[in-house]
PDB file of C-alpha atoms in Angstrom:
ATOM      1  CA  UNK A 276      -0.149  -2.088  17.781  1.00  0.00           C
ATOM      2  CA  UNK A 277       1.631  -2.578  14.467  1.00  0.00           C
ATOM      3  CA  UNK A 278       1.330  -6.125  13.181  1.00  0.00           C
ATOM      4  CA  UNK A 279       3.932  -5.587  10.449  1.00  0.00           C
ATOM      5  CA  UNK A 280       7.142  -3.772  11.309  1.00  0.00           C
ATOM      6  CA  UNK A 281      10.095  -2.583   9.310  1.00  0.00           C
ATOM      7  CA  UNK A 282      12.575  -1.553  11.953  1.00  0.00           C
ATOM      8  CA  UNK A 283      15.078   0.094   9.627  1.00  0.00           C
ATOM      9  CA  UNK A 284      13.672   3.366   8.314  1.00  0.00           C
ATOM     10  CA  UNK A 285      16.556   3.819   5.887  1.00  0.00           C
ATOM     11  CA  UNK A 286      19.358   1.951   4.168  1.00  0.00           C
ATOM     12  CA  UNK A 287      22.294   3.193   2.119  1.00  0.00           C
ATOM     13  CA  UNK A 288      24.195   0.818  -0.163  1.00  0.00           C
ATOM     14  CA  UNK A 289      26.822   1.071  -2.875  1.00  0.00           C
ATOM     15  CA  UNK A 290      25.832   0.298  -6.446  1.00  0.00           C
ATOM     16  CA  UNK A 291      26.523  -3.343  -7.286  1.00  0.00           C
ATOM     17  CA  UNK A 292      26.325  -4.516  -3.680  1.00  0.00           C
ATOM     18  CA  UNK A 293      23.494  -6.347  -1.970  1.00  0.00           C
ATOM     19  CA  UNK A 294      20.575  -4.551  -0.311  1.00  0.00           C
ATOM     20  CA  UNK A 295      18.853  -6.465   2.487  1.00  0.00           C
ATOM     21  CA  UNK A 296      15.538  -5.192   3.796  1.00  0.00           C
ATOM     22  CA  UNK A 297      13.909  -6.775   6.817  1.00  0.00           C
ATOM     23  CA  UNK A 298      10.322  -7.128   7.967  1.00  0.00           C
ATOM     24  CA  UNK A 299       8.821  -8.693  11.096  1.00  0.00           C
ATOM     25  CA  UNK A 300       5.214  -9.602  11.760  1.00  0.00           C
ATOM     26  CA  UNK A 301       3.245 -10.655  14.798  1.00  0.00           C
ATOM     27  CA  UNK A 302       0.009 -12.101  13.430  1.00  0.00           C
ATOM     28  CA  UNK A 303       0.364 -15.863  12.964  1.00  0.00           C
ATOM     29  CA  UNK A 304      -2.683 -15.840  10.666  1.00  0.00           C
ATOM     30  CA  UNK A 305      -0.726 -14.031   7.948  1.00  0.00           C
ATOM     31  CA  UNK A 306      -0.059 -16.455   5.107  1.00  0.00           C
ATOM     32  CA  UNK A 307       0.852 -14.230   2.173  1.00  0.00           C
ATOM     33  CA  UNK A 308       3.517 -11.563   2.076  1.00  0.00           C
ATOM     34  CA  UNK A 309       4.289  -8.890  -0.475  1.00  0.00           C
ATOM     35  CA  UNK A 310       6.878  -6.217  -1.121  1.00  0.00           C
ATOM     36  CA  UNK A 311       5.956  -2.935  -2.774  1.00  0.00           C
ATOM     37  CA  UNK A 312       8.254  -0.226  -4.058  1.00  0.00           C
ATOM     38  CA  UNK A 313       7.365   3.461  -4.066  1.00  0.00           C
ATOM     39  CA  UNK A 314       8.982   6.359  -5.881  1.00  0.00           C
ATOM     40  CA  UNK A 315       8.188   9.964  -4.866  1.00  0.00           C
ATOM     41  CA  UNK A 316       4.897  11.298  -6.266  1.00  0.00           C
ATOM     42  CA  UNK A 317       3.866   7.818  -7.400  1.00  0.00           C
ATOM     43  CA  UNK A 318       1.761   5.088  -5.837  1.00  0.00           C
ATOM     44  CA  UNK A 319       3.367   1.879  -4.561  1.00  0.00           C
ATOM     45  CA  UNK A 320       4.027  -0.771  -7.198  1.00  0.00           C
ATOM     46  CA  UNK A 321       4.081  -4.500  -6.555  1.00  0.00           C
ATOM     47  CA  UNK A 322       7.539  -6.048  -6.543  1.00  0.00           C
ATOM     48  CA  UNK A 323       7.454  -9.642  -5.346  1.00  0.00           C
ATOM     49  CA  UNK A 324       5.428 -11.893  -3.077  1.00  0.00           C
ATOM     50  CA  UNK A 325       5.695 -15.162  -1.179  1.00  0.00           C
ATOM     51  CA  UNK A 326       3.188 -17.630   0.170  1.00  0.00           C
ATOM     52  CA  UNK A 327       3.666 -19.137   3.606  1.00  0.00           C
ATOM     53  CA  UNK A 328       4.080 -22.602   2.048  1.00  0.00           C
ATOM     54  CA  UNK A 329       7.419 -21.447   0.625  1.00  0.00           C
ATOM     55  CA  UNK A 330      10.557 -20.101   2.236  1.00  0.00           C
ATOM     56  CA  UNK A 331      12.048 -18.435  -0.814  1.00  0.00           C
ATOM     57  CA  UNK A 332      10.874 -16.765  -3.990  1.00  0.00           C
ATOM     58  CA  UNK A 333      13.141 -15.277  -6.611  1.00  0.00           C
ATOM     59  CA  UNK A 334      12.450 -12.905  -9.481  1.00  0.00           C
ATOM     60  CA  UNK A 335      15.487 -11.609 -11.285  1.00  0.00           C
ATOM     61  CA  UNK A 336      17.542  -9.443  -8.940  1.00  0.00           C
ATOM     62  CA  UNK A 337      14.912  -9.696  -6.186  1.00  0.00           C
ATOM     63  CA  UNK A 338      14.621 -12.569  -3.708  1.00  0.00           C
ATOM     64  CA  UNK A 339      12.283 -12.769  -0.748  1.00  0.00           C
ATOM     65  CA  UNK A 340      13.010 -15.115   2.131  1.00  0.00           C
ATOM     66  CA  UNK A 341      10.423 -16.167   4.705  1.00  0.00           C
ATOM     67  CA  UNK A 342      11.191 -17.577   8.162  1.00  0.00           C
ATOM     68  CA  UNK A 343       7.825 -18.514   9.600  1.00  0.00           C
ATOM     69  CA  UNK A 344       9.111 -19.673  12.959  1.00  0.00           C
ATOM     70  CA  UNK A 345      10.746 -16.294  13.483  1.00  0.00           C
ATOM     71  CA  UNK A 346       7.864 -14.410  11.835  1.00  0.00           C
ATOM     72  CA  UNK A 347      10.441 -12.650   9.716  1.00  0.00           C
ATOM     73  CA  UNK A 348      10.911 -11.976   6.042  1.00  0.00           C
ATOM     74  CA  UNK A 349      13.589 -10.230   4.080  1.00  0.00           C
ATOM     75  CA  UNK A 350      14.048  -8.825   0.609  1.00  0.00           C
ATOM     76  CA  UNK A 351      17.424  -9.143  -1.092  1.00  0.00           C
ATOM     77  CA  UNK A 352      18.322  -6.991  -4.073  1.00  0.00           C
ATOM     78  CA  UNK A 353      21.418  -8.135  -5.932  1.00  0.00           C
ATOM     79  CA  UNK A 354      23.102  -6.269  -7.519  1.00  0.00           C
ATOM     80  CA  UNK A 355      21.676  -2.962  -6.313  1.00  0.00           C
ATOM     81  CA  UNK A 356      21.233  -0.270  -8.966  1.00  0.00           C
ATOM     82  CA  UNK A 357      20.684   3.501  -8.618  1.00  0.00           C
ATOM     83  CA  UNK A 358      17.150   3.038  -9.995  1.00  0.00           C
ATOM     84  CA  UNK A 359      16.372   0.881  -6.962  1.00  0.00           C
ATOM     85  CA  UNK A 360      16.485   3.992  -4.772  1.00  0.00           C
ATOM     86  CA  UNK A 361      12.935   4.164  -3.408  1.00  0.00           C
ATOM     87  CA  UNK A 362      10.841   3.376  -0.345  1.00  0.00           C
ATOM     88  CA  UNK A 363      10.093  -0.322   0.087  1.00  0.00           C
ATOM     89  CA  UNK A 364       7.013  -1.519   1.944  1.00  0.00           C
ATOM     90  CA  UNK A 365       6.431  -4.963   3.345  1.00  0.00           C
ATOM     91  CA  UNK A 366       2.780  -6.090   3.477  1.00  0.00           C
ATOM     92  CA  UNK A 367       0.965  -9.151   4.750  1.00  0.00           C
ATOM     93  CA  UNK A 368      -2.448 -10.701   4.431  1.00  0.00           C
ATOM     94  CA  UNK A 369      -4.389 -13.546   5.995  1.00  0.00           C
ATOM     95  CA  UNK A 370      -6.134 -15.641   3.387  1.00  0.00           C
ATOM     96  CA  UNK A 371      -9.241 -15.959   5.496  1.00  0.00           C
ATOM     97  CA  UNK A 372      -9.489 -12.165   5.697  1.00  0.00           C
ATOM     98  CA  UNK A 373      -9.643 -11.811   1.941  1.00  0.00           C
ATOM     99  CA  UNK A 374      -8.013  -8.839   0.303  1.00  0.00           C
ATOM    100  CA  UNK A 375      -6.996  -6.825   3.374  1.00  0.00           C
ATOM    101  CA  UNK A 376      -3.338  -5.879   3.371  1.00  0.00           C
ATOM    102  CA  UNK A 377      -1.444  -4.762   6.471  1.00  0.00           C
ATOM    103  CA  UNK A 378       1.595  -2.659   5.673  1.00  0.00           C
ATOM    104  CA  UNK A 379       4.855  -1.947   7.434  1.00  0.00           C
ATOM    105  CA  UNK A 380       6.165   1.568   7.791  1.00  0.00           C
ATOM    106  CA  UNK A 381       8.619   1.325   4.901  1.00  0.00           C
ATOM    107  CA  UNK A 382      12.386   1.415   4.428  1.00  0.00           C
ATOM    108  CA  UNK A 383      13.972   4.145   2.315  1.00  0.00           C
ATOM    109  CA  UNK A 384      16.792   2.724   0.194  1.00  0.00           C
ATOM    110  CA  UNK A 385      19.481   4.904  -1.338  1.00  0.00           C
ATOM    111  CA  UNK A 386      21.809   3.249  -3.838  1.00  0.00           C
ATOM    112  CA  UNK A 387      24.947   5.303  -4.334  1.00  0.00           C
ATOM    113  CA  UNK A 388      26.733   5.226  -7.714  1.00  0.00           C
TER     114      UNK A 388
ATOM    115  CA  UNK B 221      -5.481   6.571 -19.534  1.00  0.00           C
ATOM    116  CA  UNK B 222      -4.140   3.359 -18.128  1.00  0.00           C
ATOM    117  CA  UNK B 223      -3.816   1.930 -14.648  1.00  0.00           C
ATOM    118  CA  UNK B 224      -5.280   3.700 -11.649  1.00  0.00           C
ATOM    119  CA  UNK B 225      -5.779   7.471 -11.757  1.00  0.00           C
ATOM    120  CA  UNK B 226      -6.658   9.813  -8.909  1.00  0.00           C
ATOM    121  CA  UNK B 227      -7.877  13.406  -8.924  1.00  0.00           C
ATOM    122  CA  UNK B 228      -7.053  15.882  -7.644  1.00  0.00           C
ATOM    123  CA  UNK B 229      -3.391  15.217  -6.945  1.00  0.00           C
ATOM    124  CA  UNK B 230      -3.272  17.950  -4.314  1.00  0.00           C
ATOM    125  CA  UNK B 231      -6.086  19.417  -2.228  1.00  0.00           C
ATOM    126  CA  UNK B 232      -6.144  22.085   0.454  1.00  0.00           C
ATOM    127  CA  UNK B 233      -9.399  22.505   2.339  1.00  0.00           C
ATOM    128  CA  UNK B 234     -10.753  24.177   5.413  1.00  0.00           C
ATOM    129  CA  UNK B 235     -12.417  22.290   8.225  1.00  0.00           C
ATOM    130  CA  UNK B 236     -15.881  23.405   7.133  1.00  0.00           C
ATOM    131  CA  UNK B 237     -15.460  22.531   3.455  1.00  0.00           C
ATOM    132  CA  UNK B 238     -16.928  19.585   1.599  1.00  0.00           C
ATOM    133  CA  UNK B 239     -14.780  18.000  -1.076  1.00  0.00           C
ATOM    134  CA  UNK B 240     -14.488  14.690  -2.910  1.00  0.00           C
ATOM    135  CA  UNK B 241     -11.577  12.577  -4.039  1.00  0.00           C
ATOM    136  CA  UNK B 242     -11.984  10.574  -7.216  1.00  0.00           C
ATOM    137  CA  UNK B 243     -10.363   7.320  -8.276  1.00  0.00           C
ATOM    138  CA  UNK B 244     -10.741   5.536 -11.595  1.00  0.00           C
ATOM    139  CA  UNK B 245      -9.235   2.243 -12.694  1.00  0.00           C
ATOM    140  CA  UNK B 246      -8.871   1.122 -16.300  1.00  0.00           C
ATOM    141  CA  UNK B 247      -7.776  -2.423 -15.519  1.00  0.00           C
ATOM    142  CA  UNK B 248     -11.088  -4.257 -15.471  1.00  0.00           C
ATOM    143  CA  UNK B 249     -10.729  -4.990 -11.766  1.00  0.00           C
ATOM    144  CA  UNK B 250     -13.575  -5.769  -9.398  1.00  0.00           C
ATOM    145  CA  UNK B 251     -12.139  -4.664  -6.069  1.00  0.00           C
ATOM    146  CA  UNK B 252     -11.209  -1.132  -5.048  1.00  0.00           C
ATOM    147  CA  UNK B 253      -9.624   0.276  -1.920  1.00  0.00           C
ATOM    148  CA  UNK B 254      -8.953   3.525  -0.068  1.00  0.00           C
ATOM    149  CA  UNK B 255      -5.775   3.806   2.006  1.00  0.00           C
ATOM    150  CA  UNK B 256      -4.467   6.641   4.174  1.00  0.00           C
ATOM    151  CA  UNK B 257      -0.788   7.349   4.689  1.00  0.00           C
ATOM    152  CA  UNK B 258      -0.050   9.856   7.443  1.00  0.00           C
ATOM    153  CA  UNK B 259       3.403  11.201   8.090  1.00  0.00           C
ATOM    154  CA  UNK B 260       5.650   8.663   9.825  1.00  0.00           C
ATOM    155  CA  UNK B 261       2.924   6.001   9.775  1.00  0.00           C
ATOM    156  CA  UNK B 262       2.290   2.884   7.662  1.00  0.00           C
ATOM    157  CA  UNK B 263      -0.376   2.796   4.995  1.00  0.00           C
ATOM    158  CA  UNK B 264      -3.710   2.183   6.693  1.00  0.00           C
ATOM    159  CA  UNK B 265      -6.555   0.461   4.927  1.00  0.00           C
ATOM    160  CA  UNK B 266      -9.754   2.535   5.159  1.00  0.00           C
ATOM    161  CA  UNK B 267     -12.365   0.920   2.932  1.00  0.00           C
ATOM    162  CA  UNK B 268     -12.696  -2.068   0.607  1.00  0.00           C
ATOM    163  CA  UNK B 269     -15.259  -2.499  -2.132  1.00  0.00           C
ATOM    164  CA  UNK B 270     -15.793  -5.807  -3.910  1.00  0.00           C
ATOM    165  CA  UNK B 271     -18.103  -5.749  -6.929  1.00  0.00           C
ATOM    166  CA  UNK B 272     -19.396  -2.307  -5.804  1.00  0.00           C
ATOM    167  CA  UNK B 273     -20.296  -3.571  -2.325  1.00  0.00           C
ATOM    168  CA  UNK B 274     -18.467  -2.253   0.707  1.00  0.00           C
ATOM    169  CA  UNK B 275     -16.890  -5.206   2.479  1.00  0.00           C
ATOM    170  CA  UNK B 276     -14.573  -3.415   4.878  1.00  0.00           C
ATOM    171  CA  UNK B 277     -14.754  -0.254   6.938  1.00  0.00           C
ATOM    172  CA  UNK B 278     -11.685  -0.112   9.108  1.00  0.00           C
ATOM    173  CA  UNK B 279     -13.251   1.973  11.890  1.00  0.00           C
ATOM    174  CA  UNK B 280     -13.082   5.103   9.775  1.00  0.00           C
ATOM    175  CA  UNK B 281     -14.814   8.242  11.156  1.00  0.00           C
ATOM    176  CA  UNK B 282     -18.066   9.174   9.459  1.00  0.00           C
ATOM    177  CA  UNK B 283     -16.576  12.432   8.153  1.00  0.00           C
ATOM    178  CA  UNK B 284     -15.112  10.167   5.452  1.00  0.00           C
ATOM    179  CA  UNK B 285     -17.840   8.764   3.218  1.00  0.00           C
ATOM    180  CA  UNK B 286     -16.946   6.386   0.367  1.00  0.00           C
ATOM    181  CA  UNK B 287     -19.005   5.804  -2.741  1.00  0.00           C
ATOM    182  CA  UNK B 288     -18.539   3.157  -5.418  1.00  0.00           C
ATOM    183  CA  UNK B 289     -21.066   3.677  -8.245  1.00  0.00           C
ATOM    184  CA  UNK B 290     -19.471   0.990 -10.438  1.00  0.00           C
ATOM    185  CA  UNK B 291     -16.434  -1.261 -10.464  1.00  0.00           C
ATOM    186  CA  UNK B 292     -14.308   1.350 -12.229  1.00  0.00           C
ATOM    187  CA  UNK B 293     -14.945   4.373 -10.019  1.00  0.00           C
ATOM    188  CA  UNK B 294     -14.448   5.082  -6.356  1.00  0.00           C
ATOM    189  CA  UNK B 295     -15.032   8.323  -4.498  1.00  0.00           C
ATOM    190  CA  UNK B 296     -14.153   9.532  -1.034  1.00  0.00           C
ATOM    191  CA  UNK B 297     -16.415  12.339   0.147  1.00  0.00           C
ATOM    192  CA  UNK B 298     -14.914  14.567   2.807  1.00  0.00           C
ATOM    193  CA  UNK B 299     -16.723  16.886   5.194  1.00  0.00           C
ATOM    194  CA  UNK B 300     -15.841  18.679   8.420  1.00  0.00           C
ATOM    195  CA  UNK B 301     -12.348  17.215   8.442  1.00  0.00           C
ATOM    196  CA  UNK B 302      -9.751  17.895  11.116  1.00  0.00           C
ATOM    197  CA  UNK B 303      -6.131  19.008  10.631  1.00  0.00           C
ATOM    198  CA  UNK B 304      -4.979  15.521  11.705  1.00  0.00           C
ATOM    199  CA  UNK B 305      -6.737  14.149   8.615  1.00  0.00           C
ATOM    200  CA  UNK B 306      -4.021  15.733   6.480  1.00  0.00           C
ATOM    201  CA  UNK B 307      -2.340  12.820   4.726  1.00  0.00           C
ATOM    202  CA  UNK B 308      -1.734  11.094   1.412  1.00  0.00           C
ATOM    203  CA  UNK B 309      -4.862   9.228   0.316  1.00  0.00           C
ATOM    204  CA  UNK B 310      -4.189   6.320  -1.991  1.00  0.00           C
ATOM    205  CA  UNK B 311      -6.645   4.377  -4.084  1.00  0.00           C
ATOM    206  CA  UNK B 312      -5.931   0.841  -5.271  1.00  0.00           C
ATOM    207  CA  UNK B 313      -7.667  -1.860  -7.265  1.00  0.00           C
ATOM    208  CA  UNK B 314      -7.285  -5.591  -7.723  1.00  0.00           C
ATOM    209  CA  UNK B 315      -8.804  -8.281  -9.852  1.00  0.00           C
ATOM    210  CA  UNK B 316     -10.896  -9.825  -7.086  1.00  0.00           C
ATOM    211  CA  UNK B 317     -11.346 -10.529  -3.425  1.00  0.00           C
ATOM    212  CA  UNK B 318      -8.482 -12.948  -3.027  1.00  0.00           C
ATOM    213  CA  UNK B 319      -5.515 -11.825  -0.983  1.00  0.00           C
ATOM    214  CA  UNK B 320      -3.352 -13.303  -3.755  1.00  0.00           C
ATOM    215  CA  UNK B 321      -4.533 -10.675  -6.215  1.00  0.00           C
ATOM    216  CA  UNK B 322      -1.938  -7.950  -6.605  1.00  0.00           C
ATOM    217  CA  UNK B 323      -3.188  -4.484  -5.731  1.00  0.00           C
ATOM    218  CA  UNK B 324      -2.427  -1.683  -8.167  1.00  0.00           C
ATOM    219  CA  UNK B 325      -2.139   1.775  -6.651  1.00  0.00           C
ATOM    220  CA  UNK B 326      -2.873   5.228  -7.957  1.00  0.00           C
ATOM    221  CA  UNK B 327      -0.467   8.137  -7.381  1.00  0.00           C
ATOM    222  CA  UNK B 328      -2.465   9.454  -4.435  1.00  0.00           C
ATOM    223  CA  UNK B 329      -4.066  12.738  -3.396  1.00  0.00           C
ATOM    224  CA  UNK B 330      -2.057  14.865  -0.991  1.00  0.00           C
ATOM    225  CA  UNK B 331      -4.659  16.408   1.328  1.00  0.00           C
ATOM    226  CA  UNK B 332      -4.001  19.338   3.635  1.00  0.00           C
ATOM    227  CA  UNK B 333      -6.701  20.381   6.100  1.00  0.00           C
ATOM    228  CA  UNK B 334      -6.286  23.882   7.498  1.00  0.00           C
TER     229      UNK B 334
END
């Protein structure tokens, strides 16, 4: 059973608008959450993370929101740019489990010019 | 070379072949990982090595055999694979064992088992 789920396999958005990617998790032991971005023929690259002691973390155009009670996190990209077109993976870890990451299935984002 | 490199980038093998995937990191990290990404499935953690010691085997079949001779190199030895083992195999590294250490990924090896 998947402990981290990204229920939207794809998302299409106009350049300049906001992209919102969602991620749900089931394991209440998860206390650290990450977003990775992947271009074709490349490995995933780290984008942004958030600890469970926070509910928001912002880095430039990227903001991650965490709702622990709902076991839900989201990634906002504002404004979206064509270079943001990629697959985005949500991942989670439980501090006690060390460096094991559990990934979601990914959301493919297409930013149209 | 910088970052995490993987060779070969593509591999086609028969079910009776023996092959190895190689990963090398030039980041001075102490933890290395093998992941598998099958079609339509999330990335699955296979093995974790911390300071050359295997600390995680995520119920991986014995036809996959990892080797970590030093903190910079990681191998995945393959033998008698099945067609369902066809997938993208990704290597990653991180500074240490903490879950707060960002993992850096290589480009992956696309494996096809005939």
